[in-house]
Amino acid sequence: VGPLRHGMLELDPTRHLCRVDGADLALTAREMEILKKLMARPDHVLSRPQLVDAVYGVNVEVSDRTVDSHLRNLRAKLSGAGCPDAIESLHGVGVRMGPCRGG
């Protein structure tokens, strides 16, 4: 996957780089995988099992709390960088990319 862009957000998975409005943002490998999966198809909603498969691989048992923890940390980092609406939750369905256009 090459560089991805969405709103103020830029992601280059090959170089493990993330930028919000041009400023570098440090992400863990798991956070990077989640964001890459979401940004690859920003209009699609991903369920927890789909996120687990993307981050940990298929047929791996991971607690919902683990995925929630990664999402919470990723949201906090994105929010602190000026993009509080980057990840939207759809109750009972999953998550998808938000607009990430800044304030």
PDB file of N, CA and C in Angstrom:
ATOM      1  N   VAL A   1       0.849  -1.184   0.000  1.00  0.00           N
ATOM      2  CA  VAL A   1       0.000   0.000   0.000  1.00  0.00           C
ATOM      3  C   VAL A   1       0.888   1.239   0.000  1.00  0.00           C
ATOM      4  N   GLY A   2       0.629   2.134  -0.924  1.00  0.00           N
ATOM      5  CA  GLY A   2       1.388   3.376  -1.013  1.00  0.00           C
ATOM      6  C   GLY A   2       0.857   4.404  -0.025  1.00  0.00           C
ATOM      7  N   PRO A   3       1.337   5.634  -0.122  1.00  0.00           N
ATOM      8  CA  PRO A   3       0.866   6.691   0.770  1.00  0.00           C
ATOM      9  C   PRO A   3      -0.644   6.910   0.632  1.00  0.00           C
ATOM     10  N   LEU A   4      -1.274   7.166   1.767  1.00  0.00           N
ATOM     11  CA  LEU A   4      -2.720   7.396   1.814  1.00  0.00           C
ATOM     12  C   LEU A   4      -2.984   8.792   2.356  1.00  0.00           C
ATOM     13  N   ARG A   5      -4.048   9.433   1.864  1.00  0.00           N
ATOM     14  CA  ARG A   5      -4.449  10.757   2.349  1.00  0.00           C
ATOM     15  C   ARG A   5      -5.939  10.757   2.636  1.00  0.00           C
ATOM     16  N   HIS A   6      -6.291  11.464   3.710  1.00  0.00           N
ATOM     17  CA  HIS A   6      -7.697  11.620   4.068  1.00  0.00           C
ATOM     18  C   HIS A   6      -7.814  12.875   4.922  1.00  0.00           C
ATOM     19  N   GLY A   7      -8.487  13.899   4.407  1.00  0.00           N
ATOM     20  CA  GLY A   7      -8.576  15.162   5.130  1.00  0.00           C
ATOM     21  C   GLY A   7      -7.174  15.696   5.397  1.00  0.00           C
ATOM     22  N   MET A   8      -6.889  16.044   6.647  1.00  0.00           N
ATOM     23  CA  MET A   8      -5.568  16.563   7.042  1.00  0.00           C
ATOM     24  C   MET A   8      -4.567  15.446   7.322  1.00  0.00           C
ATOM     25  N   LEU A   9      -4.992  14.217   7.157  1.00  0.00           N
ATOM     26  CA  LEU A   9      -4.203  13.055   7.565  1.00  0.00           C
ATOM     27  C   LEU A   9      -3.463  12.440   6.381  1.00  0.00           C
ATOM     28  N   GLU A  10      -2.163  12.185   6.587  1.00  0.00           N
ATOM     29  CA  GLU A  10      -1.326  11.502   5.598  1.00  0.00           C
ATOM     30  C   GLU A  10      -0.693  10.296   6.271  1.00  0.00           C
ATOM     31  N   LEU A  11      -0.665   9.185   5.555  1.00  0.00           N
ATOM     32  CA  LEU A  11      -0.086   7.964   6.100  1.00  0.00           C
ATOM     33  C   LEU A  11       0.759   7.298   5.027  1.00  0.00           C
ATOM     34  N   ASP A  12       1.994   7.004   5.377  1.00  0.00           N
ATOM     35  CA  ASP A  12       2.885   6.270   4.481  1.00  0.00           C
ATOM     36  C   ASP A  12       3.327   5.007   5.224  1.00  0.00           C
ATOM     37  N   PRO A  13       2.558   3.909   5.069  1.00  0.00           N
ATOM     38  CA  PRO A  13       2.858   2.682   5.810  1.00  0.00           C
ATOM     39  C   PRO A  13       4.237   2.099   5.510  1.00  0.00           C
ATOM     40  N   THR A  14       4.703   2.244   4.299  1.00  0.00           N
ATOM     41  CA  THR A  14       6.001   1.694   3.914  1.00  0.00           C
ATOM     42  C   THR A  14       7.124   2.326   4.731  1.00  0.00           C
ATOM     43  N   ARG A  15       7.005   3.624   4.972  1.00  0.00           N
ATOM     44  CA  ARG A  15       8.027   4.359   5.735  1.00  0.00           C
ATOM     45  C   ARG A  15       7.641   4.521   7.204  1.00  0.00           C
ATOM     46  N   HIS A  16       6.501   3.968   7.597  1.00  0.00           N
ATOM     47  CA  HIS A  16       5.955   4.083   8.956  1.00  0.00           C
ATOM     48  C   HIS A  16       5.899   5.549   9.391  1.00  0.00           C
ATOM     49  N   LEU A  17       5.270   6.379   8.522  1.00  0.00           N
ATOM     50  CA  LEU A  17       5.112   7.801   8.799  1.00  0.00           C
ATOM     51  C   LEU A  17       3.645   8.174   8.816  1.00  0.00           C
ATOM     52  N   CYS A  18       3.293   8.994   9.790  1.00  0.00           N
ATOM     53  CA  CYS A  18       1.949   9.540   9.863  1.00  0.00           C
ATOM     54  C   CYS A  18       2.084  11.036  10.115  1.00  0.00           C
ATOM     55  N   ARG A  19       1.298  11.825   9.396  1.00  0.00           N
ATOM     56  CA  ARG A  19       1.295  13.275   9.579  1.00  0.00           C
ATOM     57  C   ARG A  19      -0.138  13.781   9.659  1.00  0.00           C
ATOM     58  N   VAL A  20      -0.329  14.743  10.539  1.00  0.00           N
ATOM     59  CA  VAL A  20      -1.600  15.443  10.624  1.00  0.00           C
ATOM     60  C   VAL A  20      -1.299  16.902  10.329  1.00  0.00           C
ATOM     61  N   ASP A  21      -1.877  17.418   9.255  1.00  0.00           N
ATOM     62  CA  ASP A  21      -1.661  18.799   8.826  1.00  0.00           C
ATOM     63  C   ASP A  21      -0.164  19.105   8.706  1.00  0.00           C
ATOM     64  N   GLY A  22       0.597  18.134   8.205  1.00  0.00           N
ATOM     65  CA  GLY A  22       2.025  18.308   7.966  1.00  0.00           C
ATOM     66  C   GLY A  22       2.931  18.006   9.147  1.00  0.00           C
ATOM     67  N   ALA A  23       2.364  17.828  10.342  1.00  0.00           N
ATOM     68  CA  ALA A  23       3.172  17.547  11.534  1.00  0.00           C
ATOM     69  C   ALA A  23       3.245  16.043  11.773  1.00  0.00           C
ATOM     70  N   ASP A  24       4.460  15.548  12.042  1.00  0.00           N
ATOM     71  CA  ASP A  24       4.653  14.122  12.290  1.00  0.00           C
ATOM     72  C   ASP A  24       3.909  13.676  13.546  1.00  0.00           C
ATOM     73  N   LEU A  25       3.375  12.463  13.477  1.00  0.00           N
ATOM     74  CA  LEU A  25       2.665  11.867  14.603  1.00  0.00           C
ATOM     75  C   LEU A  25       3.206  10.456  14.809  1.00  0.00           C
ATOM     76  N   ALA A  26       3.722  10.176  16.000  1.00  0.00           N
ATOM     77  CA  ALA A  26       4.292   8.863  16.306  1.00  0.00           C
ATOM     78  C   ALA A  26       3.176   7.866  16.606  1.00  0.00           C
ATOM     79  N   LEU A  27       3.161   6.752  15.883  1.00  0.00           N
ATOM     80  CA  LEU A  27       2.179   5.689  16.092  1.00  0.00           C
ATOM     81  C   LEU A  27       2.895   4.369  16.334  1.00  0.00           C
ATOM     82  N   THR A  28       2.269   3.502  17.123  1.00  0.00           N
ATOM     83  CA  THR A  28       2.790   2.150  17.287  1.00  0.00           C
ATOM     84  C   THR A  28       2.475   1.359  16.016  1.00  0.00           C
ATOM     85  N   ALA A  29       3.073   0.199  15.893  1.00  0.00           N
ATOM     86  CA  ALA A  29       2.822  -0.651  14.723  1.00  0.00           C
ATOM     87  C   ALA A  29       1.348  -1.036  14.641  1.00  0.00           C
ATOM     88  N   ARG A  30       0.722  -1.352  15.764  1.00  0.00           N
ATOM     89  CA  ARG A  30      -0.702  -1.732  15.777  1.00  0.00           C
ATOM     90  C   ARG A  30      -1.586  -0.548  15.382  1.00  0.00           C
ATOM     91  N   GLU A  31      -1.291   0.632  15.915  1.00  0.00           N
ATOM     92  CA  GLU A  31      -2.063   1.829  15.556  1.00  0.00           C
ATOM     93  C   GLU A  31      -1.935   2.125  14.070  1.00  0.00           C
ATOM     94  N   MET A  32      -0.721   1.954  13.551  1.00  0.00           N
ATOM     95  CA  MET A  32      -0.481   2.172  12.126  1.00  0.00           C
ATOM     96  C   MET A  32      -1.313   1.212  11.283  1.00  0.00           C
ATOM     97  N   GLU A  33      -1.378  -0.047  11.675  1.00  0.00           N
ATOM     98  CA  GLU A  33      -2.165  -1.039  10.930  1.00  0.00           C
ATOM     99  C   GLU A  33      -3.654  -0.707  10.951  1.00  0.00           C
ATOM    100  N   ILE A  34      -4.157  -0.288  12.105  1.00  0.00           N
ATOM    101  CA  ILE A  34      -5.571   0.090  12.199  1.00  0.00           C
ATOM    102  C   ILE A  34      -5.856   1.262  11.282  1.00  0.00           C
ATOM    103  N   LEU A  35      -5.021   2.287  11.371  1.00  0.00           N
ATOM    104  CA  LEU A  35      -5.245   3.481  10.556  1.00  0.00           C
ATOM    105  C   LEU A  35      -5.115   3.171   9.074  1.00  0.00           C
ATOM    106  N   LYS A  36      -4.150   2.329   8.714  1.00  0.00           N
ATOM    107  CA  LYS A  36      -3.974   1.939   7.308  1.00  0.00           C
ATOM    108  C   LYS A  36      -5.226   1.238   6.790  1.00  0.00           C
ATOM    109  N   LYS A  37      -5.764   0.331   7.583  1.00  0.00           N
ATOM    110  CA  LYS A  37      -6.970  -0.405   7.184  1.00  0.00           C
ATOM    111  C   LYS A  37      -8.155   0.547   7.003  1.00  0.00           C
ATOM    112  N   LEU A  38      -8.309   1.488   7.934  1.00  0.00           N
ATOM    113  CA  LEU A  38      -9.417   2.447   7.843  1.00  0.00           C
ATOM    114  C   LEU A  38      -9.242   3.394   6.662  1.00  0.00           C
ATOM    115  N   MET A  39      -8.029   3.894   6.462  1.00  0.00           N
ATOM    116  CA  MET A  39      -7.793   4.864   5.392  1.00  0.00           C
ATOM    117  C   MET A  39      -7.840   4.241   4.002  1.00  0.00           C
ATOM    118  N   ALA A  40      -7.572   2.945   3.906  1.00  0.00           N
ATOM    119  CA  ALA A  40      -7.606   2.273   2.604  1.00  0.00           C
ATOM    120  C   ALA A  40      -9.015   2.294   2.010  1.00  0.00           C
ATOM    121  N   ARG A  41     -10.026   2.278   2.879  1.00  0.00           N
ATOM    122  CA  ARG A  41     -11.427   2.314   2.437  1.00  0.00           C
ATOM    123  C   ARG A  41     -12.213   3.208   3.396  1.00  0.00           C
ATOM    124  N   PRO A  42     -12.014   4.514   3.309  1.00  0.00           N
ATOM    125  CA  PRO A  42     -12.560   5.436   4.308  1.00  0.00           C
ATOM    126  C   PRO A  42     -14.085   5.467   4.415  1.00  0.00           C
ATOM    127  N   ASP A  43     -14.793   5.069   3.391  1.00  0.00           N
ATOM    128  CA  ASP A  43     -16.253   5.088   3.445  1.00  0.00           C
ATOM    129  C   ASP A  43     -16.849   3.789   3.958  1.00  0.00           C
ATOM    130  N   HIS A  44     -16.016   2.802   4.233  1.00  0.00           N
ATOM    131  CA  HIS A  44     -16.496   1.512   4.708  1.00  0.00           C
ATOM    132  C   HIS A  44     -16.398   1.410   6.227  1.00  0.00           C
ATOM    133  N   VAL A  45     -17.368   0.743   6.809  1.00  0.00           N
ATOM    134  CA  VAL A  45     -17.374   0.496   8.248  1.00  0.00           C
ATOM    135  C   VAL A  45     -16.692  -0.837   8.501  1.00  0.00           C
ATOM    136  N   LEU A  46     -15.761  -0.843   9.460  1.00  0.00           N
ATOM    137  CA  LEU A  46     -15.056  -2.069   9.820  1.00  0.00           C
ATOM    138  C   LEU A  46     -15.491  -2.526  11.199  1.00  0.00           C
ATOM    139  N   SER A  47     -15.814  -3.801  11.291  1.00  0.00           N
ATOM    140  CA  SER A  47     -16.206  -4.387  12.576  1.00  0.00           C
ATOM    141  C   SER A  47     -14.954  -4.718  13.384  1.00  0.00           C
ATOM    142  N   ARG A  48     -15.134  -5.032  14.654  1.00  0.00           N
ATOM    143  CA  ARG A  48     -13.996  -5.440  15.490  1.00  0.00           C
ATOM    144  C   ARG A  48     -13.270  -6.648  14.901  1.00  0.00           C
ATOM    145  N   PRO A  49     -14.001  -7.706  14.491  1.00  0.00           N
ATOM    146  CA  PRO A  49     -13.292  -8.854  13.901  1.00  0.00           C
ATOM    147  C   PRO A  49     -12.452  -8.475  12.671  1.00  0.00           C
ATOM    148  N   GLN A  50     -12.942  -7.563  11.855  1.00  0.00           N
ATOM    149  CA  GLN A  50     -12.172  -7.126  10.696  1.00  0.00           C
ATOM    150  C   GLN A  50     -10.906  -6.382  11.121  1.00  0.00           C
ATOM    151  N   LEU A  51     -11.014  -5.566  12.165  1.00  0.00           N
ATOM    152  CA  LEU A  51      -9.837  -4.858  12.671  1.00  0.00           C
ATOM    153  C   LEU A  51      -8.829  -5.836  13.270  1.00  0.00           C
ATOM    154  N   VAL A  52      -9.322  -6.815  14.008  1.00  0.00           N
ATOM    155  CA  VAL A  52      -8.437  -7.827  14.595  1.00  0.00           C
ATOM    156  C   VAL A  52      -7.681  -8.563  13.491  1.00  0.00           C
ATOM    157  N   ASP A  53      -8.391  -8.971  12.439  1.00  0.00           N
ATOM    158  CA  ASP A  53      -7.747  -9.660  11.319  1.00  0.00           C
ATOM    159  C   ASP A  53      -6.673  -8.785  10.675  1.00  0.00           C
ATOM    160  N   ALA A  54      -6.969  -7.480  10.534  1.00  0.00           N
ATOM    161  CA  ALA A  54      -6.029  -6.561   9.897  1.00  0.00           C
ATOM    162  C   ALA A  54      -4.786  -6.345  10.747  1.00  0.00           C
ATOM    163  N   VAL A  55      -4.956  -6.295  12.055  1.00  0.00           N
ATOM    164  CA  VAL A  55      -3.858  -5.955  12.948  1.00  0.00           C
ATOM    165  C   VAL A  55      -3.076  -7.176  13.428  1.00  0.00           C
ATOM    166  N   TYR A  56      -3.781  -8.260  13.720  1.00  0.00           N
ATOM    167  CA  TYR A  56      -3.138  -9.433  14.310  1.00  0.00           C
ATOM    168  C   TYR A  56      -3.053 -10.632  13.374  1.00  0.00           C
ATOM    169  N   GLY A  57      -3.818 -10.614  12.295  1.00  0.00           N
ATOM    170  CA  GLY A  57      -3.860 -11.753  11.398  1.00  0.00           C
ATOM    171  C   GLY A  57      -5.123 -12.580  11.644  1.00  0.00           C
ATOM    172  N   VAL A  58      -5.412 -13.435  10.713  1.00  0.00           N
ATOM    173  CA  VAL A  58      -6.623 -14.251  10.766  1.00  0.00           C
ATOM    174  C   VAL A  58      -6.466 -15.359  11.813  1.00  0.00           C
ATOM    175  N   ASN A  59      -7.584 -15.749  12.409  1.00  0.00           N
ATOM    176  CA  ASN A  59      -7.642 -16.844  13.384  1.00  0.00           C
ATOM    177  C   ASN A  59      -6.823 -16.588  14.649  1.00  0.00           C
ATOM    178  N   VAL A  60      -6.789 -15.349  15.092  1.00  0.00           N
ATOM    179  CA  VAL A  60      -6.109 -15.002  16.335  1.00  0.00           C
ATOM    180  C   VAL A  60      -7.168 -14.518  17.314  1.00  0.00           C
ATOM    181  N   GLU A  61      -7.126 -15.034  18.522  1.00  0.00           N
ATOM    182  CA  GLU A  61      -8.067 -14.626  19.563  1.00  0.00           C
ATOM    183  C   GLU A  61      -7.517 -13.409  20.299  1.00  0.00           C
ATOM    184  N   VAL A  62      -8.222 -12.296  20.179  1.00  0.00           N
ATOM    185  CA  VAL A  62      -7.824 -11.065  20.853  1.00  0.00           C
ATOM    186  C   VAL A  62      -9.056 -10.488  21.530  1.00  0.00           C
ATOM    187  N   SER A  63      -8.899 -10.026  22.741  1.00  0.00           N
ATOM    188  CA  SER A  63      -9.997  -9.447  23.503  1.00  0.00           C
ATOM    189  C   SER A  63     -10.515  -8.172  22.839  1.00  0.00           C
ATOM    190  N   ASP A  64     -11.829  -7.963  22.938  1.00  0.00           N
ATOM    191  CA  ASP A  64     -12.421  -6.715  22.459  1.00  0.00           C
ATOM    192  C   ASP A  64     -11.771  -5.520  23.144  1.00  0.00           C
ATOM    193  N   ARG A  65     -11.399  -5.701  24.396  1.00  0.00           N
ATOM    194  CA  ARG A  65     -10.770  -4.612  25.150  1.00  0.00           C
ATOM    195  C   ARG A  65      -9.421  -4.224  24.559  1.00  0.00           C
ATOM    196  N   THR A  66      -8.720  -5.182  23.979  1.00  0.00           N
ATOM    197  CA  THR A  66      -7.434  -4.894  23.354  1.00  0.00           C
ATOM    198  C   THR A  66      -7.637  -3.993  22.150  1.00  0.00           C
ATOM    199  N   VAL A  67      -8.595  -4.330  21.312  1.00  0.00           N
ATOM    200  CA  VAL A  67      -8.896  -3.507  20.131  1.00  0.00           C
ATOM    201  C   VAL A  67      -9.375  -2.134  20.577  1.00  0.00           C
ATOM    202  N   ASP A  68     -10.254  -2.101  21.582  1.00  0.00           N
ATOM    203  CA  ASP A  68     -10.748  -0.819  22.102  1.00  0.00           C
ATOM    204  C   ASP A  68      -9.601   0.041  22.617  1.00  0.00           C
ATOM    205  N   SER A  69      -8.637  -0.584  23.270  1.00  0.00           N
ATOM    206  CA  SER A  69      -7.484   0.138  23.795  1.00  0.00           C
ATOM    207  C   SER A  69      -6.668   0.764  22.669  1.00  0.00           C
ATOM    208  N   HIS A  70      -6.422   0.007  21.613  1.00  0.00           N
ATOM    209  CA  HIS A  70      -5.693   0.550  20.460  1.00  0.00           C
ATOM    210  C   HIS A  70      -6.462   1.714  19.840  1.00  0.00           C
ATOM    211  N   LEU A  71      -7.764   1.553  19.679  1.00  0.00           N
ATOM    212  CA  LEU A  71      -8.582   2.621  19.100  1.00  0.00           C
ATOM    213  C   LEU A  71      -8.576   3.860  19.991  1.00  0.00           C
ATOM    214  N   ARG A  72      -8.692   3.662  21.289  1.00  0.00           N
ATOM    215  CA  ARG A  72      -8.707   4.783  22.238  1.00  0.00           C
ATOM    216  C   ARG A  72      -7.378   5.556  22.163  1.00  0.00           C
ATOM    217  N   ASN A  73      -6.268   4.819  22.164  1.00  0.00           N
ATOM    218  CA  ASN A  73      -4.952   5.462  22.079  1.00  0.00           C
ATOM    219  C   ASN A  73      -4.769   6.196  20.750  1.00  0.00           C
ATOM    220  N   LEU A  74      -5.199   5.569  19.675  1.00  0.00           N
ATOM    221  CA  LEU A  74      -5.086   6.181  18.354  1.00  0.00           C
ATOM    222  C   LEU A  74      -5.935   7.446  18.275  1.00  0.00           C
ATOM    223  N   ARG A  75      -7.158   7.382  18.778  1.00  0.00           N
ATOM    224  CA  ARG A  75      -8.023   8.568  18.785  1.00  0.00           C
ATOM    225  C   ARG A  75      -7.399   9.699  19.598  1.00  0.00           C
ATOM    226  N   ALA A  76      -6.826   9.375  20.748  1.00  0.00           N
ATOM    227  CA  ALA A  76      -6.205  10.392  21.603  1.00  0.00           C
ATOM    228  C   ALA A  76      -5.045  11.069  20.876  1.00  0.00           C
ATOM    229  N   LYS A  77      -4.220  10.286  20.197  1.00  0.00           N
ATOM    230  CA  LYS A  77      -3.092  10.860  19.464  1.00  0.00           C
ATOM    231  C   LYS A  77      -3.575  11.752  18.325  1.00  0.00           C
ATOM    232  N   LEU A  78      -4.559  11.272  17.577  1.00  0.00           N
ATOM    233  CA  LEU A  78      -5.091  12.061  16.461  1.00  0.00           C
ATOM    234  C   LEU A  78      -5.765  13.334  16.952  1.00  0.00           C
ATOM    235  N   SER A  79      -6.492  13.232  18.047  1.00  0.00           N
ATOM    236  CA  SER A  79      -7.156  14.393  18.627  1.00  0.00           C
ATOM    237  C   SER A  79      -6.128  15.424  19.091  1.00  0.00           C
ATOM    238  N   GLY A  80      -5.079  14.956  19.767  1.00  0.00           N
ATOM    239  CA  GLY A  80      -4.028  15.843  20.231  1.00  0.00           C
ATOM    240  C   GLY A  80      -3.302  16.538  19.096  1.00  0.00           C
ATOM    241  N   ALA A  81      -3.329  15.933  17.917  1.00  0.00           N
ATOM    242  CA  ALA A  81      -2.669  16.504  16.743  1.00  0.00           C
ATOM    243  C   ALA A  81      -3.609  17.399  15.935  1.00  0.00           C
ATOM    244  N   GLY A  82      -4.847  17.578  16.421  1.00  0.00           N
ATOM    245  CA  GLY A  82      -5.775  18.482  15.750  1.00  0.00           C
ATOM    246  C   GLY A  82      -6.831  17.813  14.892  1.00  0.00           C
ATOM    247  N   CYS A  83      -6.996  16.511  15.048  1.00  0.00           N
ATOM    248  CA  CYS A  83      -7.978  15.786  14.244  1.00  0.00           C
ATOM    249  C   CYS A  83      -8.844  14.900  15.145  1.00  0.00           C
ATOM    250  N   PRO A  84      -9.695  15.526  15.980  1.00  0.00           N
ATOM    251  CA  PRO A  84     -10.490  14.757  16.939  1.00  0.00           C
ATOM    252  C   PRO A  84     -11.583  13.897  16.312  1.00  0.00           C
ATOM    253  N   ASP A  85     -11.922  14.169  15.051  1.00  0.00           N
ATOM    254  CA  ASP A  85     -13.016  13.447  14.398  1.00  0.00           C
ATOM    255  C   ASP A  85     -12.532  12.420  13.380  1.00  0.00           C
ATOM    256  N   ALA A  86     -11.288  11.975  13.513  1.00  0.00           N
ATOM    257  CA  ALA A  86     -10.697  11.082  12.506  1.00  0.00           C
ATOM    258  C   ALA A  86     -11.337   9.702  12.467  1.00  0.00           C
ATOM    259  N   ILE A  87     -11.782   9.199  13.614  1.00  0.00           N
ATOM    260  CA  ILE A  87     -12.370   7.855  13.666  1.00  0.00           C
ATOM    261  C   ILE A  87     -13.768   7.957  14.264  1.00  0.00           C
ATOM    262  N   GLU A  88     -14.745   7.534  13.507  1.00  0.00           N
ATOM    263  CA  GLU A  88     -16.143   7.562  13.949  1.00  0.00           C
ATOM    264  C   GLU A  88     -16.592   6.170  14.358  1.00  0.00           C
ATOM    265  N   SER A  89     -17.347   6.099  15.454  1.00  0.00           N
ATOM    266  CA  SER A  89     -17.935   4.830  15.892  1.00  0.00           C
ATOM    267  C   SER A  89     -19.385   4.772  15.468  1.00  0.00           C
ATOM    268  N   LEU A  90     -19.798   3.625  14.983  1.00  0.00           N
ATOM    269  CA  LEU A  90     -21.199   3.374  14.676  1.00  0.00           C
ATOM    270  C   LEU A  90     -21.637   2.286  15.633  1.00  0.00           C
ATOM    271  N   HIS A  91     -22.393   2.682  16.642  1.00  0.00           N
ATOM    272  CA  HIS A  91     -22.767   1.785  17.734  1.00  0.00           C
ATOM    273  C   HIS A  91     -23.336   0.469  17.209  1.00  0.00           C
ATOM    274  N   GLY A  92     -22.755  -0.627  17.659  1.00  0.00           N
ATOM    275  CA  GLY A  92     -23.225  -1.949  17.288  1.00  0.00           C
ATOM    276  C   GLY A  92     -22.767  -2.426  15.919  1.00  0.00           C
ATOM    277  N   VAL A  93     -22.015  -1.579  15.201  1.00  0.00           N
ATOM    278  CA  VAL A  93     -21.594  -1.943  13.851  1.00  0.00           C
ATOM    279  C   VAL A  93     -20.073  -1.979  13.749  1.00  0.00           C
ATOM    280  N   GLY A  94     -19.412  -0.863  14.059  1.00  0.00           N
ATOM    281  CA  GLY A  94     -17.966  -0.803  13.953  1.00  0.00           C
ATOM    282  C   GLY A  94     -17.465   0.631  13.889  1.00  0.00           C
ATOM    283  N   VAL A  95     -16.356   0.828  13.183  1.00  0.00           N
ATOM    284  CA  VAL A  95     -15.752   2.158  13.049  1.00  0.00           C
ATOM    285  C   VAL A  95     -15.440   2.435  11.595  1.00  0.00           C
ATOM    286  N   ARG A  96     -15.320   3.729  11.293  1.00  0.00           N
ATOM    287  CA  ARG A  96     -14.924   4.176   9.957  1.00  0.00           C
ATOM    288  C   ARG A  96     -14.193   5.511  10.093  1.00  0.00           C
ATOM    289  N   MET A  97     -13.595   5.955   9.014  1.00  0.00           N
ATOM    290  CA  MET A  97     -12.905   7.231   9.020  1.00  0.00           C
ATOM    291  C   MET A  97     -13.902   8.372   9.119  1.00  0.00           C
ATOM    292  N   GLY A  98     -13.556   9.367   9.917  1.00  0.00           N
ATOM    293  CA  GLY A  98     -14.297  10.609   9.974  1.00  0.00           C
ATOM    294  C   GLY A  98     -13.643  11.596   9.023  1.00  0.00           C
ATOM    295  N   PRO A  99     -14.130  12.834   8.987  1.00  0.00           N
ATOM    296  CA  PRO A  99     -13.627  13.786   8.001  1.00  0.00           C
ATOM    297  C   PRO A  99     -12.193  14.254   8.218  1.00  0.00           C
ATOM    298  N   CYS A 100     -11.753  14.409   9.448  1.00  0.00           N
ATOM    299  CA  CYS A 100     -10.396  14.868   9.780  1.00  0.00           C
ATOM    300  C   CYS A 100     -10.040  16.127   9.012  1.00  0.00           C
ATOM    301  N   ARG A 101     -10.855  17.135   9.164  1.00  0.00           N
ATOM    302  CA  ARG A 101     -10.613  18.408   8.457  1.00  0.00           C
ATOM    303  C   ARG A 101     -10.116  19.500   9.397  1.00  0.00           C
ATOM    304  N   GLY A 102     -10.048  19.195  10.678  1.00  0.00           N
ATOM    305  CA  GLY A 102      -9.552  20.184  11.630  1.00  0.00           C
ATOM    306  C   GLY A 102     -10.608  21.200  12.001  1.00  0.00           C
ATOM    307  N   GLY A 103     -10.238  22.114  12.892  1.00  0.00           N
ATOM    308  CA  GLY A 103     -11.188  23.106  13.378  1.00  0.00           C
ATOM    309  C   GLY A 103     -10.909  24.398  12.795  1.00  0.00           C
TER     310      GLY A 103
END
